[in-house]
PDB file of C-alpha atoms in Angstrom:
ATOM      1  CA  UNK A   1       0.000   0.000   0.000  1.00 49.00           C
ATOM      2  CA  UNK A   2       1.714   3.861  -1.029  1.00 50.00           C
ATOM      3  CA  UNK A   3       2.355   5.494   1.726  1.00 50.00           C
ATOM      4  CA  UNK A   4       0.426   8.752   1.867  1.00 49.00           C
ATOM      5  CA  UNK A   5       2.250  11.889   0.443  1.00 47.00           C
ATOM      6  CA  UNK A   6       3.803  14.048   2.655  1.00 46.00           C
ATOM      7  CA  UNK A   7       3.545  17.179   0.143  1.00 45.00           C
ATOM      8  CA  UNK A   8       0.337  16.928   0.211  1.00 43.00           C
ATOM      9  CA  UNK A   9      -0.150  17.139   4.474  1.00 44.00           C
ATOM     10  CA  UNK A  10       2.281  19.739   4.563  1.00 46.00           C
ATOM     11  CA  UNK A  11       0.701  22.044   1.984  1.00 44.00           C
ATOM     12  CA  UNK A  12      -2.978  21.389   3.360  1.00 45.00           C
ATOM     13  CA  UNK A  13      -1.367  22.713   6.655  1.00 48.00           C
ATOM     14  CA  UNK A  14       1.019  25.599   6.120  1.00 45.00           C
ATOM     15  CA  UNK A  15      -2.281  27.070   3.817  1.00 47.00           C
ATOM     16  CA  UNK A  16      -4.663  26.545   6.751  1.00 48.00           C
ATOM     17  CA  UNK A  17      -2.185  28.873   9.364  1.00 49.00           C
ATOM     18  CA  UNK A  18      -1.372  31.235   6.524  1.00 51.00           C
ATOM     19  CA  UNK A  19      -4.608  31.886   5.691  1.00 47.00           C
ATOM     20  CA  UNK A  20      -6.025  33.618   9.228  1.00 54.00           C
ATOM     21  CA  UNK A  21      -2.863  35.492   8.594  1.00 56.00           C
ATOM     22  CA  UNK A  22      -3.343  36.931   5.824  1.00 57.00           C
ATOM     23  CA  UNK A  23      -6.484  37.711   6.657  1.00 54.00           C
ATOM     24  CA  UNK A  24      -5.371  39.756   9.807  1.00 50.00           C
ATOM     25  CA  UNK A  25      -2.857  41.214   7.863  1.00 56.00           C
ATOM     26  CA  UNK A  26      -5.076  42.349   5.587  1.00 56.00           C
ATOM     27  CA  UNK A  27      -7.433  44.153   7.972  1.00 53.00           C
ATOM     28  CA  UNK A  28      -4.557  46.074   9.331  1.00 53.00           C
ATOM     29  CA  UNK A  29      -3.886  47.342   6.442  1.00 60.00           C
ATOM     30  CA  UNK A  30      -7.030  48.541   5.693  1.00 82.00           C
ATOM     31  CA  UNK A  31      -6.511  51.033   8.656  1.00 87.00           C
ATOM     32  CA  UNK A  32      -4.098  53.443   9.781  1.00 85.00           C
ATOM     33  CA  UNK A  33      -2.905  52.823  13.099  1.00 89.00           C
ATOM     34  CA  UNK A  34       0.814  53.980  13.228  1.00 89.00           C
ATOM     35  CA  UNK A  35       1.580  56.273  16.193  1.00 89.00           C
ATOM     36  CA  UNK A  36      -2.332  56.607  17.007  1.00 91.00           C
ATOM     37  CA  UNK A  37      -1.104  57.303  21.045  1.00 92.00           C
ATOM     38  CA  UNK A  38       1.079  59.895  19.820  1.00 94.00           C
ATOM     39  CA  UNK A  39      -1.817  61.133  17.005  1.00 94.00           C
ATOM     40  CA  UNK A  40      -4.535  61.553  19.733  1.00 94.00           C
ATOM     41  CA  UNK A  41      -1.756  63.103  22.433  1.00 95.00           C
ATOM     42  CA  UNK A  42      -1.114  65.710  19.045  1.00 95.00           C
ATOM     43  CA  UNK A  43      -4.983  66.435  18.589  1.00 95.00           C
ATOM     44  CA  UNK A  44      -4.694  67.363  23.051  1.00 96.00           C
ATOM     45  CA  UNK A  45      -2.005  69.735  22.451  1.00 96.00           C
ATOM     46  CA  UNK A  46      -2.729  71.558  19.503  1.00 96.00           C
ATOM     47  CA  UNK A  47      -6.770  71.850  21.252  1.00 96.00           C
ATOM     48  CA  UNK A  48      -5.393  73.115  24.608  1.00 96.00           C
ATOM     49  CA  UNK A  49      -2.649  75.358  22.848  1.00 95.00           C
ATOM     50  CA  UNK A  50      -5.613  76.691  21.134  1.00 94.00           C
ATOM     51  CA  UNK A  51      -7.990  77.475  24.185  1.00 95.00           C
ATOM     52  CA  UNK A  52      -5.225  78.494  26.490  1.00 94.00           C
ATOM     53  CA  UNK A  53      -4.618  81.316  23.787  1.00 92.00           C
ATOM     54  CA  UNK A  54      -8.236  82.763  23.598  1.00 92.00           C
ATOM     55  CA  UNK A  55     -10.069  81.531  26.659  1.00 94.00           C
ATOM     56  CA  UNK A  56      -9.117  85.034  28.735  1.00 94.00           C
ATOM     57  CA  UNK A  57      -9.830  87.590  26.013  1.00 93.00           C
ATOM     58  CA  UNK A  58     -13.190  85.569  25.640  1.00 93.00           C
ATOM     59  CA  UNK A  59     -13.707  85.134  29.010  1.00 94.00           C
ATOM     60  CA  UNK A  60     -13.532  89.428  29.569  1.00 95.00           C
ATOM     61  CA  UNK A  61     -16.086  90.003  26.057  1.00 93.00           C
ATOM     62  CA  UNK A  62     -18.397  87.226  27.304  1.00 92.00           C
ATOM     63  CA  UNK A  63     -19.017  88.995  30.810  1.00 93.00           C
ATOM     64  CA  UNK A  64     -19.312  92.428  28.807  1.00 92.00           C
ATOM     65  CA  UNK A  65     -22.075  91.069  26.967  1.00 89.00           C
ATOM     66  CA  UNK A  66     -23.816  89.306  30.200  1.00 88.00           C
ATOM     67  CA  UNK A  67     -23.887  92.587  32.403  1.00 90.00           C
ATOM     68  CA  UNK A  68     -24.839  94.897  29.317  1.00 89.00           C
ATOM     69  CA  UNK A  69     -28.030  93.115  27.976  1.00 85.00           C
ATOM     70  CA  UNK A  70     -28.616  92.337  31.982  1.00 84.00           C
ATOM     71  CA  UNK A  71     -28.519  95.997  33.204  1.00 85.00           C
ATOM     72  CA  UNK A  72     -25.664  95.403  35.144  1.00 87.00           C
ATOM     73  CA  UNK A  73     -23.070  97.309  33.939  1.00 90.00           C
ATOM     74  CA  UNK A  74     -22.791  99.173  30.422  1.00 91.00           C
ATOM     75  CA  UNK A  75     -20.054  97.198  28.066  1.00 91.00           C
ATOM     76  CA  UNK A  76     -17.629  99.693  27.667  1.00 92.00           C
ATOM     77  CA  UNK A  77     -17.211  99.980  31.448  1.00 94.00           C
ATOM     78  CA  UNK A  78     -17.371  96.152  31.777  1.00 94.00           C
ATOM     79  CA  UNK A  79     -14.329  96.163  29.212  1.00 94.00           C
ATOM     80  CA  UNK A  80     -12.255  98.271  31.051  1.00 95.00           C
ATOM     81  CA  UNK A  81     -13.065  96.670  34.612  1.00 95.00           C
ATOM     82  CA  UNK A  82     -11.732  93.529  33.279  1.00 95.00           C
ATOM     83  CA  UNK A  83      -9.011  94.463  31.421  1.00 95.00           C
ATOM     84  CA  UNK A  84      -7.713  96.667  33.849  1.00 96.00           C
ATOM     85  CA  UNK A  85      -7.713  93.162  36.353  1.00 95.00           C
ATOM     86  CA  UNK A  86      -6.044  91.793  33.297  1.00 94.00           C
ATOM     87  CA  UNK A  87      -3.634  94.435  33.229  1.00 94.00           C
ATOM     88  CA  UNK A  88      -2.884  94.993  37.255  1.00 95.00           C
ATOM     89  CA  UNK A  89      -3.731  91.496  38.902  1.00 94.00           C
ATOM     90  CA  UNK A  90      -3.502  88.701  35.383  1.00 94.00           C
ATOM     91  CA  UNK A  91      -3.432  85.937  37.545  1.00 93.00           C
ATOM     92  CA  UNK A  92      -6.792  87.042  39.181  1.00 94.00           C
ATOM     93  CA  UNK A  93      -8.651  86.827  35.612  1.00 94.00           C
ATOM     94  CA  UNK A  94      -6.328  84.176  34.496  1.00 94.00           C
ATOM     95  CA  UNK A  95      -6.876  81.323  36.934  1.00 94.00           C
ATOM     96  CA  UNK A  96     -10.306  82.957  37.492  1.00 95.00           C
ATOM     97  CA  UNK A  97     -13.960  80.588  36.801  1.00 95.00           C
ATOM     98  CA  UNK A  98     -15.070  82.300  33.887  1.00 95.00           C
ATOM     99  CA  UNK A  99     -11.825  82.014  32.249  1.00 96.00           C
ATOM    100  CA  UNK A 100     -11.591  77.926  32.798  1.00 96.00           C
ATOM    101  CA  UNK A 101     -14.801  77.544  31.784  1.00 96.00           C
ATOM    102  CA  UNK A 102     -14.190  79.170  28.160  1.00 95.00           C
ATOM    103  CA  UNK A 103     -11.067  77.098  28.419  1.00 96.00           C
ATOM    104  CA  UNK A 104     -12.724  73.727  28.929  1.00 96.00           C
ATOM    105  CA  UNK A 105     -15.688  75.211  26.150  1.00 94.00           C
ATOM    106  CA  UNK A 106     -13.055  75.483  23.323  1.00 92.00           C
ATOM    107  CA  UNK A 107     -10.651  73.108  23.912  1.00 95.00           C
ATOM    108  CA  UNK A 108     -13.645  70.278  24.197  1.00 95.00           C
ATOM    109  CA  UNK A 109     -14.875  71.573  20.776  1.00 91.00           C
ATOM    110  CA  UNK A 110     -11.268  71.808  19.226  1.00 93.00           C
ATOM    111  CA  UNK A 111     -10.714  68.632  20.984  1.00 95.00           C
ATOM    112  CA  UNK A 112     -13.693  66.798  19.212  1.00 94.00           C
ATOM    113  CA  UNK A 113     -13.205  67.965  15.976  1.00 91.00           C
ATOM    114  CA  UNK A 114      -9.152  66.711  16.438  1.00 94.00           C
ATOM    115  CA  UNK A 115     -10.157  63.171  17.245  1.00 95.00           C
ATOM    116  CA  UNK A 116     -12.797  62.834  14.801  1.00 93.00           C
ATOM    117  CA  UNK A 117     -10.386  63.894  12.132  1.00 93.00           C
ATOM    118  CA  UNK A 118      -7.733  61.048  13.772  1.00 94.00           C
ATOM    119  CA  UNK A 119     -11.010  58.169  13.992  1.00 93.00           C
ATOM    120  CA  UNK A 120     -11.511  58.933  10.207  1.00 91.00           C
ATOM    121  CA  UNK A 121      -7.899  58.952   9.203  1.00 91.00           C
ATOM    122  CA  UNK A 122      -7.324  55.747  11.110  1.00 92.00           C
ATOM    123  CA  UNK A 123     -10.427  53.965   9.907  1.00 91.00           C
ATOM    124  CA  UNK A 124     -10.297  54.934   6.270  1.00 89.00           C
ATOM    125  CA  UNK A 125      -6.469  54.262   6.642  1.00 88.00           C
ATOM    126  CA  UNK A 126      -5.613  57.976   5.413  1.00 89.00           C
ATOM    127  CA  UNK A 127      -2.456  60.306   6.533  1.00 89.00           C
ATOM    128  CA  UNK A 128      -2.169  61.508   9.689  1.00 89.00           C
ATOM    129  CA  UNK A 129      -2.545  64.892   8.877  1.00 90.00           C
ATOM    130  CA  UNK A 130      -5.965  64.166   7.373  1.00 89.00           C
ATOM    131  CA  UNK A 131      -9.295  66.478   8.328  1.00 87.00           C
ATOM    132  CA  UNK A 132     -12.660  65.820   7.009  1.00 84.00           C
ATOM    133  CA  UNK A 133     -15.393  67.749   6.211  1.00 74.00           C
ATOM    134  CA  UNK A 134     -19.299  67.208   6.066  1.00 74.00           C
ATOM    135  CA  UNK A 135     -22.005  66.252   8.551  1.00 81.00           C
ATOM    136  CA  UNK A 136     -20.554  63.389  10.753  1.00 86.00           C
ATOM    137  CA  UNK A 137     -17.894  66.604  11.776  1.00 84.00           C
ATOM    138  CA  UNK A 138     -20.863  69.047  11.793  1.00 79.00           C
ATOM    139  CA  UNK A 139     -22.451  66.763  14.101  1.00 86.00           C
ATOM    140  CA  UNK A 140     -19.680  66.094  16.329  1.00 89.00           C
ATOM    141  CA  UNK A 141     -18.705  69.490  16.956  1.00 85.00           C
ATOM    142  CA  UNK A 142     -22.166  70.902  17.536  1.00 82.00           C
ATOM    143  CA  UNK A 143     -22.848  68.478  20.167  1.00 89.00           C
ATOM    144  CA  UNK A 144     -19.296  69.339  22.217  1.00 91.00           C
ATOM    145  CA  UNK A 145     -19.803  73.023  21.539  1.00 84.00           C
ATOM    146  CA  UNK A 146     -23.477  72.839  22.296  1.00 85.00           C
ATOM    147  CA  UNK A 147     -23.508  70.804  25.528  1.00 89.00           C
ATOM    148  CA  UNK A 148     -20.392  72.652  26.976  1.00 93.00           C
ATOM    149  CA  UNK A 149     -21.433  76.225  26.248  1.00 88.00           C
ATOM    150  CA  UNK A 150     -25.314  75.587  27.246  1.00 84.00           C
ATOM    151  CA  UNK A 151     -23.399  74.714  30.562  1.00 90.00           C
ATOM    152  CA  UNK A 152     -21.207  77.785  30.578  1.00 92.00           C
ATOM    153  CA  UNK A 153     -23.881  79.882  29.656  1.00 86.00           C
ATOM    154  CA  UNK A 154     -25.829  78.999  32.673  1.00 85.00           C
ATOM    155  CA  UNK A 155     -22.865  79.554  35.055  1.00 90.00           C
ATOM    156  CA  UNK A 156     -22.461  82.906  33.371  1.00 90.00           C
ATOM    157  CA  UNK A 157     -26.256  84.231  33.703  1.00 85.00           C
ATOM    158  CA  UNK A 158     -26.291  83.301  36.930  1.00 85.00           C
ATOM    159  CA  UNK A 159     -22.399  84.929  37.610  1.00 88.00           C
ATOM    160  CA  UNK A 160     -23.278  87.851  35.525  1.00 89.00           C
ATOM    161  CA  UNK A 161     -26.914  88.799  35.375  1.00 79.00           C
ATOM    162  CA  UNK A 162     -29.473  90.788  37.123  1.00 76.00           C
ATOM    163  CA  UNK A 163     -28.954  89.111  40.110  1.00 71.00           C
ATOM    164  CA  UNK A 164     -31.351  88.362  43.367  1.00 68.00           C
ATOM    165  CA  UNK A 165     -31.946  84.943  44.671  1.00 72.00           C
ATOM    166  CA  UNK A 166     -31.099  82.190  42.137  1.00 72.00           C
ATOM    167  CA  UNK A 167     -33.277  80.232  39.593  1.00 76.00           C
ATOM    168  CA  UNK A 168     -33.341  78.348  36.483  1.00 81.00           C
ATOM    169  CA  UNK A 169     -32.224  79.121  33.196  1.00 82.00           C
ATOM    170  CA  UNK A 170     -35.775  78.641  30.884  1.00 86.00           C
ATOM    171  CA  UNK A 171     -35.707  76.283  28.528  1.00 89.00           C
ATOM    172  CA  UNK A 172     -36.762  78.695  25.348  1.00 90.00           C
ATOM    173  CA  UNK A 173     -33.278  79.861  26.374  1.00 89.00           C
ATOM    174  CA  UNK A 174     -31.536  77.030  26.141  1.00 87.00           C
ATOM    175  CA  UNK A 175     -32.813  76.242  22.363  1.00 91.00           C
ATOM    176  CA  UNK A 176     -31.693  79.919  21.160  1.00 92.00           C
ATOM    177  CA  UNK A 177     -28.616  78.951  22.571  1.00 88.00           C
ATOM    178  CA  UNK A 178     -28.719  75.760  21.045  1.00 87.00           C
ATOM    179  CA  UNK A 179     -29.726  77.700  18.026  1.00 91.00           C
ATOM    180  CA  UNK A 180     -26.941  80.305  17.966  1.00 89.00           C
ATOM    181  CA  UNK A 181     -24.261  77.782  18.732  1.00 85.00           C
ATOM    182  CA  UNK A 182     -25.249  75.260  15.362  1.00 86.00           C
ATOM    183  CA  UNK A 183     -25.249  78.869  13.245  1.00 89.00           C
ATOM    184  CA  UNK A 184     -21.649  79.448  14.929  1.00 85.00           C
ATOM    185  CA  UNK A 185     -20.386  75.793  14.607  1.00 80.00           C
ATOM    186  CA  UNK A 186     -21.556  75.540  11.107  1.00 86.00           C
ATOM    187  CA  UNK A 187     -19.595  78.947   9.700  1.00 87.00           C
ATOM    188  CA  UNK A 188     -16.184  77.701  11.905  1.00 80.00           C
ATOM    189  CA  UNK A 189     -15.794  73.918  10.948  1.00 75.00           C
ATOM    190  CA  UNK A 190     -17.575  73.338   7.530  1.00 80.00           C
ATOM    191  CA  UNK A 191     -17.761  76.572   5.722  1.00 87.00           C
ATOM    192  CA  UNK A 192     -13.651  77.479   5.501  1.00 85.00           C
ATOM    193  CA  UNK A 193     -13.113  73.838   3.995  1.00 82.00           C
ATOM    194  CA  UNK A 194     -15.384  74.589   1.201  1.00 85.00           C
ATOM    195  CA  UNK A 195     -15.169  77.965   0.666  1.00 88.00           C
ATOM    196  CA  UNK A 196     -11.229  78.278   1.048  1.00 87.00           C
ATOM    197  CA  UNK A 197     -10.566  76.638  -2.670  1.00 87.00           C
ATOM    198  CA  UNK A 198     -12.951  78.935  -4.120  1.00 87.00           C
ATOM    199  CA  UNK A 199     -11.075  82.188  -2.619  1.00 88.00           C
ATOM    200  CA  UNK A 200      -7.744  80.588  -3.619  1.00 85.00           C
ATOM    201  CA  UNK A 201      -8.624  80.997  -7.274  1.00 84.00           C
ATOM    202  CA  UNK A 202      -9.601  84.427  -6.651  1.00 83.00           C
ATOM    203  CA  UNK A 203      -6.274  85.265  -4.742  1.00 81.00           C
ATOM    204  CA  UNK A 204      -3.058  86.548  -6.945  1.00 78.00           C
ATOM    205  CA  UNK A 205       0.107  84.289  -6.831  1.00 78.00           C
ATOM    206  CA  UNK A 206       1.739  86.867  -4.734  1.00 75.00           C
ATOM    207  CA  UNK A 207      -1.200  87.130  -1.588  1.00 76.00           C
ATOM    208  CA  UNK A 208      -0.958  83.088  -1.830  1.00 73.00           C
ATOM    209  CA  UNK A 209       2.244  83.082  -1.112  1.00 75.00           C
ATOM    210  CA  UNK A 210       1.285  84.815   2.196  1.00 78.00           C
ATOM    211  CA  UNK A 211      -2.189  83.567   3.282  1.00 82.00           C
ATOM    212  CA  UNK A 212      -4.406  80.891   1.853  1.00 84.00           C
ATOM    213  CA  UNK A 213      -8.101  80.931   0.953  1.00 85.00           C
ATOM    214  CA  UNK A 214      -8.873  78.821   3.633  1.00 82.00           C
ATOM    215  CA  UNK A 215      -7.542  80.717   6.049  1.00 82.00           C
ATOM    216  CA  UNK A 216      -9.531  83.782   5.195  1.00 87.00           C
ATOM    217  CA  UNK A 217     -12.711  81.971   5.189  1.00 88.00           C
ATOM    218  CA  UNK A 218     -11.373  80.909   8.778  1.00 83.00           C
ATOM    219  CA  UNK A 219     -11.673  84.389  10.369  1.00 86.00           C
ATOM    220  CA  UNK A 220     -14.226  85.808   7.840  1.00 89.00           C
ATOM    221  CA  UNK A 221     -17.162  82.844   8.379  1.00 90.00           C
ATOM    222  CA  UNK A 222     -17.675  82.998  11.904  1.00 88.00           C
ATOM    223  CA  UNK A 223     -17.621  86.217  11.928  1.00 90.00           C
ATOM    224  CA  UNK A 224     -20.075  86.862   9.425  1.00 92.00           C
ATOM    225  CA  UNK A 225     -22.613  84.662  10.819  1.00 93.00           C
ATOM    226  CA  UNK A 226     -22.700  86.380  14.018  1.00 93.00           C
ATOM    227  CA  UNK A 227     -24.942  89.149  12.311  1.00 94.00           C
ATOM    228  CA  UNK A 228     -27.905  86.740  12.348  1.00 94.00           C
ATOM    229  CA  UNK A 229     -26.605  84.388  15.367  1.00 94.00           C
ATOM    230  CA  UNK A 230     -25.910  87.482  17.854  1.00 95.00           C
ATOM    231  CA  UNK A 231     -30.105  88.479  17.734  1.00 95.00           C
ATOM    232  CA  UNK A 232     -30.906  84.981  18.584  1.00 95.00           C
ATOM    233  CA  UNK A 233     -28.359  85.130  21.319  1.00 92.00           C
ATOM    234  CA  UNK A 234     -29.674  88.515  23.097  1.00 93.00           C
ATOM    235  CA  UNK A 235     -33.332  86.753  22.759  1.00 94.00           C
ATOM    236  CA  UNK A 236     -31.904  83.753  24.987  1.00 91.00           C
ATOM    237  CA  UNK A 237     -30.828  86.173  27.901  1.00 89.00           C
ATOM    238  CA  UNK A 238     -33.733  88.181  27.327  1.00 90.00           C
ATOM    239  CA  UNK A 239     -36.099  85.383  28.177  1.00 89.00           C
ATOM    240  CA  UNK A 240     -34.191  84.624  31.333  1.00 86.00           C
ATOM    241  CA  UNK A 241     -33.410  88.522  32.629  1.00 85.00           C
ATOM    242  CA  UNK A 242     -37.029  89.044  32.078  1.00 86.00           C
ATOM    243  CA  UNK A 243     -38.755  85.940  32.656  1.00 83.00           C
ATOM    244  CA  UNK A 244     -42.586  85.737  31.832  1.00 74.00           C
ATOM    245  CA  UNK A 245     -44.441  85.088  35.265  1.00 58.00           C
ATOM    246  CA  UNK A 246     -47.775  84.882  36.711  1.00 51.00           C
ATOM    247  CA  UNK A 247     -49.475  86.757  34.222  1.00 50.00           C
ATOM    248  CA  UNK A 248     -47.595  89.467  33.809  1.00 65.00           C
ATOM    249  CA  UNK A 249     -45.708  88.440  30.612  1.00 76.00           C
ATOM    250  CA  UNK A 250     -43.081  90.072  28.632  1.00 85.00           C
ATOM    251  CA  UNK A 251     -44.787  90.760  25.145  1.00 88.00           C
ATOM    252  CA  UNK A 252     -42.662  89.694  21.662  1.00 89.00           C
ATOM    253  CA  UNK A 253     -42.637  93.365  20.848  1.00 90.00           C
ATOM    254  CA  UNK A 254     -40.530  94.329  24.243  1.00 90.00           C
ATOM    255  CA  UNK A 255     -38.699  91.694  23.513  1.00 92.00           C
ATOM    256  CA  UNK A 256     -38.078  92.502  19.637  1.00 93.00           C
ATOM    257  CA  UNK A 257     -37.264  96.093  21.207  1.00 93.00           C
ATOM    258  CA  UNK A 258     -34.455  95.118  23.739  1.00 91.00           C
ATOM    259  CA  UNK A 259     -32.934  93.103  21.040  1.00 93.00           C
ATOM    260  CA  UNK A 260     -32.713  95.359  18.410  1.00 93.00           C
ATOM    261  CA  UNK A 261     -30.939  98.498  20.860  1.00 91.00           C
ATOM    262  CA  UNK A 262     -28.196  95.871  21.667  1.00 90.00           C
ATOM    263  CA  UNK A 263     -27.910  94.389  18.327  1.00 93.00           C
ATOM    264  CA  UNK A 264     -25.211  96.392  16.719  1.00 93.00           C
ATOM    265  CA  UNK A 265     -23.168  96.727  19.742  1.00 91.00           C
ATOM    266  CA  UNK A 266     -23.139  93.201  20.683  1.00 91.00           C
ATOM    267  CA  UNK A 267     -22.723  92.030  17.115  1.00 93.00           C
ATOM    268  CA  UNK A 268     -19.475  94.068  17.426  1.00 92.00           C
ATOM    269  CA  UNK A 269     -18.393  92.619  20.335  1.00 89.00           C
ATOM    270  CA  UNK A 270     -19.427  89.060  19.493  1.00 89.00           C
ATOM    271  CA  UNK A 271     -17.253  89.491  16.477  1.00 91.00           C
ATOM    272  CA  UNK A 272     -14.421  90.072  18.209  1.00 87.00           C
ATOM    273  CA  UNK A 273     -14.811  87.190  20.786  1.00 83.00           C
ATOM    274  CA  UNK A 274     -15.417  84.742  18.019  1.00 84.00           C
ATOM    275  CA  UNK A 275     -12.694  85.935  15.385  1.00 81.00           C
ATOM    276  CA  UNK A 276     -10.557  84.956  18.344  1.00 82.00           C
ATOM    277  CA  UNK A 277     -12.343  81.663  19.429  1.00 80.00           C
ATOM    278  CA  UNK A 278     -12.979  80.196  15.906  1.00 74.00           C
ATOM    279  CA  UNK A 279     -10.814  82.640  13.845  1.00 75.00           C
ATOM    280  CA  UNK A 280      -7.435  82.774  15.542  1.00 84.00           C
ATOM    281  CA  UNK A 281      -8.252  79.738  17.818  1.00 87.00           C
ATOM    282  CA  UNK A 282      -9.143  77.427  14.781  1.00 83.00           C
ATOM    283  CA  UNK A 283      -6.221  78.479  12.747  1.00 85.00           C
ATOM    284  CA  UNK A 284      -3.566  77.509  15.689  1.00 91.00           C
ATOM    285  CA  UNK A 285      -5.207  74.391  16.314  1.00 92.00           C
ATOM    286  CA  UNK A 286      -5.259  73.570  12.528  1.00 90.00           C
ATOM    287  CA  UNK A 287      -1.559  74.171  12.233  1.00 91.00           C
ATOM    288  CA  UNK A 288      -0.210  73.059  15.321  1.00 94.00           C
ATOM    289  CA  UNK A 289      -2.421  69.976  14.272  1.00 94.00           C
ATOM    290  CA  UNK A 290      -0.763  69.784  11.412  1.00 93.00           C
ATOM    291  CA  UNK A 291       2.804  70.873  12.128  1.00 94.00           C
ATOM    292  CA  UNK A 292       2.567  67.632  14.884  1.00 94.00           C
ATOM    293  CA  UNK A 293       0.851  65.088  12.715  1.00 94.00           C
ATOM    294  CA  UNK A 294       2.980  65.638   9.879  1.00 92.00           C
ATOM    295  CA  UNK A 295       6.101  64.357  12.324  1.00 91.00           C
ATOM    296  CA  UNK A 296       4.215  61.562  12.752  1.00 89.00           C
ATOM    297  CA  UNK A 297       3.194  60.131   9.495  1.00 79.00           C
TER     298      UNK A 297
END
């Protein structure tokens, strides 16, 4: 009787360990996961870089707002009260609440929009560098930014309004808030990536050389949104400096009134808290971002 061939065994069982494998092999290399401690420590940095840069100038336009549309104190004089603390005492405003609180709102919606970038570069096995664009990011970053500033918002109101014995913020106000903050989010992290190529081919060779399309849109977007976002925002603090009770209710046209006499004025100074937050903040993150990821690739 032939003995049984030994090719044949030892072929049958070097393909059935090769072929798991391959198969794992495979998979891995369907996804980017080089460095991905080091990727996720980069998308930290460059948020907390980022927040630590505009949370105190935020911090001081923030209360300005509060205390003008409040009654409490006019803006210009709220200005100078804080930036002469700023100025005298920095590590009074510095390490102060309202300051970690703009710190923690930024750099957890810099910090979400980092990681999503690094989950979608790792899963669609893209560069490092990589940053998306669309809803899923939309989505992401409206929920951080939404859930973290409805919070500060309440702390604020309550730090920086009318005052007398403490009570809720209304829940109207917490949907223009909600409102404004989608309007904001919307202009900061999807706009520039779309609108930047189309302002590159309107900038000459020489301005590219110095700053890039999508830069631009970077400060210009979130700042132009705040003319419609900035009504819906005085409306929110309306509804809780003037709350409707009993039956002695604040009419729409009082309300429509108050709005309009700070609407200018706050639009100004919501412009220049959010050219820093989204404008100046976004671009440092972006490039310290990238500047760190592209070490790592």
């Amino acid at each position: 009787m032939p003995a049984p061939s030994t090719s044949f065994i030892s072929t049958h069982d070097k393909s059935g360990v090769d072929m798991p494998s391959s198969k794992l092999q495979q998979q891995q290399q369907q996804r980017n996961t080089k460095n991905l401690g080091l990727r996720l420590g980069a998308d930290l940095m460059s948020a907390s870089c980022a927040a630590s840069m505009v949370a105190p100038l935020i911090a001081i336009i923030d209360r300005s707002i509060m205390e003008n549309a409040s009654g409490r104190n006019t803006l210009s004089n709220s200005l100078k009260s804080s930036f002469r603390t700023l100025l005298l005492r920095p590590h009074t405003l510095i390490f102060s609440k309202p300051v970690a609180l703009i710190f923690m709102l930024y750099g957890g919606t810099y910090l979400t929009a980092n990681t999503l970038d690094t989950a979608t570069s790792t899963q669609r096995n893209e560069p490092a560098p990589y940053v998306t664009t669309g809803t899923t990011k939309f989505a992401a970053s409206s929920a951080a930014n939404i859930g973290l500033c409805v919070y500060k918002d309440q702390v604020f109101v309550k730090l920086f309004g009318p005052g007398g014995p403490p009570r809720p913020v209304p829940l109207p106000s917490y949907l223009l808030f909600t409102m404004r903050d989608c309007l904001t989010i919307f202009a900061s992290f999807n706009v520039p990536p779309l609108l930047g190529p189309a302002l590159n081919e309107r900038l000459g060779p020489a301005l590219q050389n110095t700053v890039s399309g999508t830069t631009i849109a970077q400060f210009v977007a979130p700042a132009a949104v705040q003319v419609f976002s900035t009504p819906v925002h005085l409306l929110g603090l309306d509804m809780f400096n003037r709350p409707s009770a009993g039956g002695r209710g604040v009419s729409w046209g009082e309300r429509w009134t108050q709005v309009r006499k700070n609407w200018v004025i706050s639009t100004a100074a919501r412009i220049c808290r959010i050219v820093p937050a989204f404008g100046l903040g976004g671009t440092v993150n972006t490039k310290v971002r990238r500047n760190l990821m592209e070490r790592l690739v």
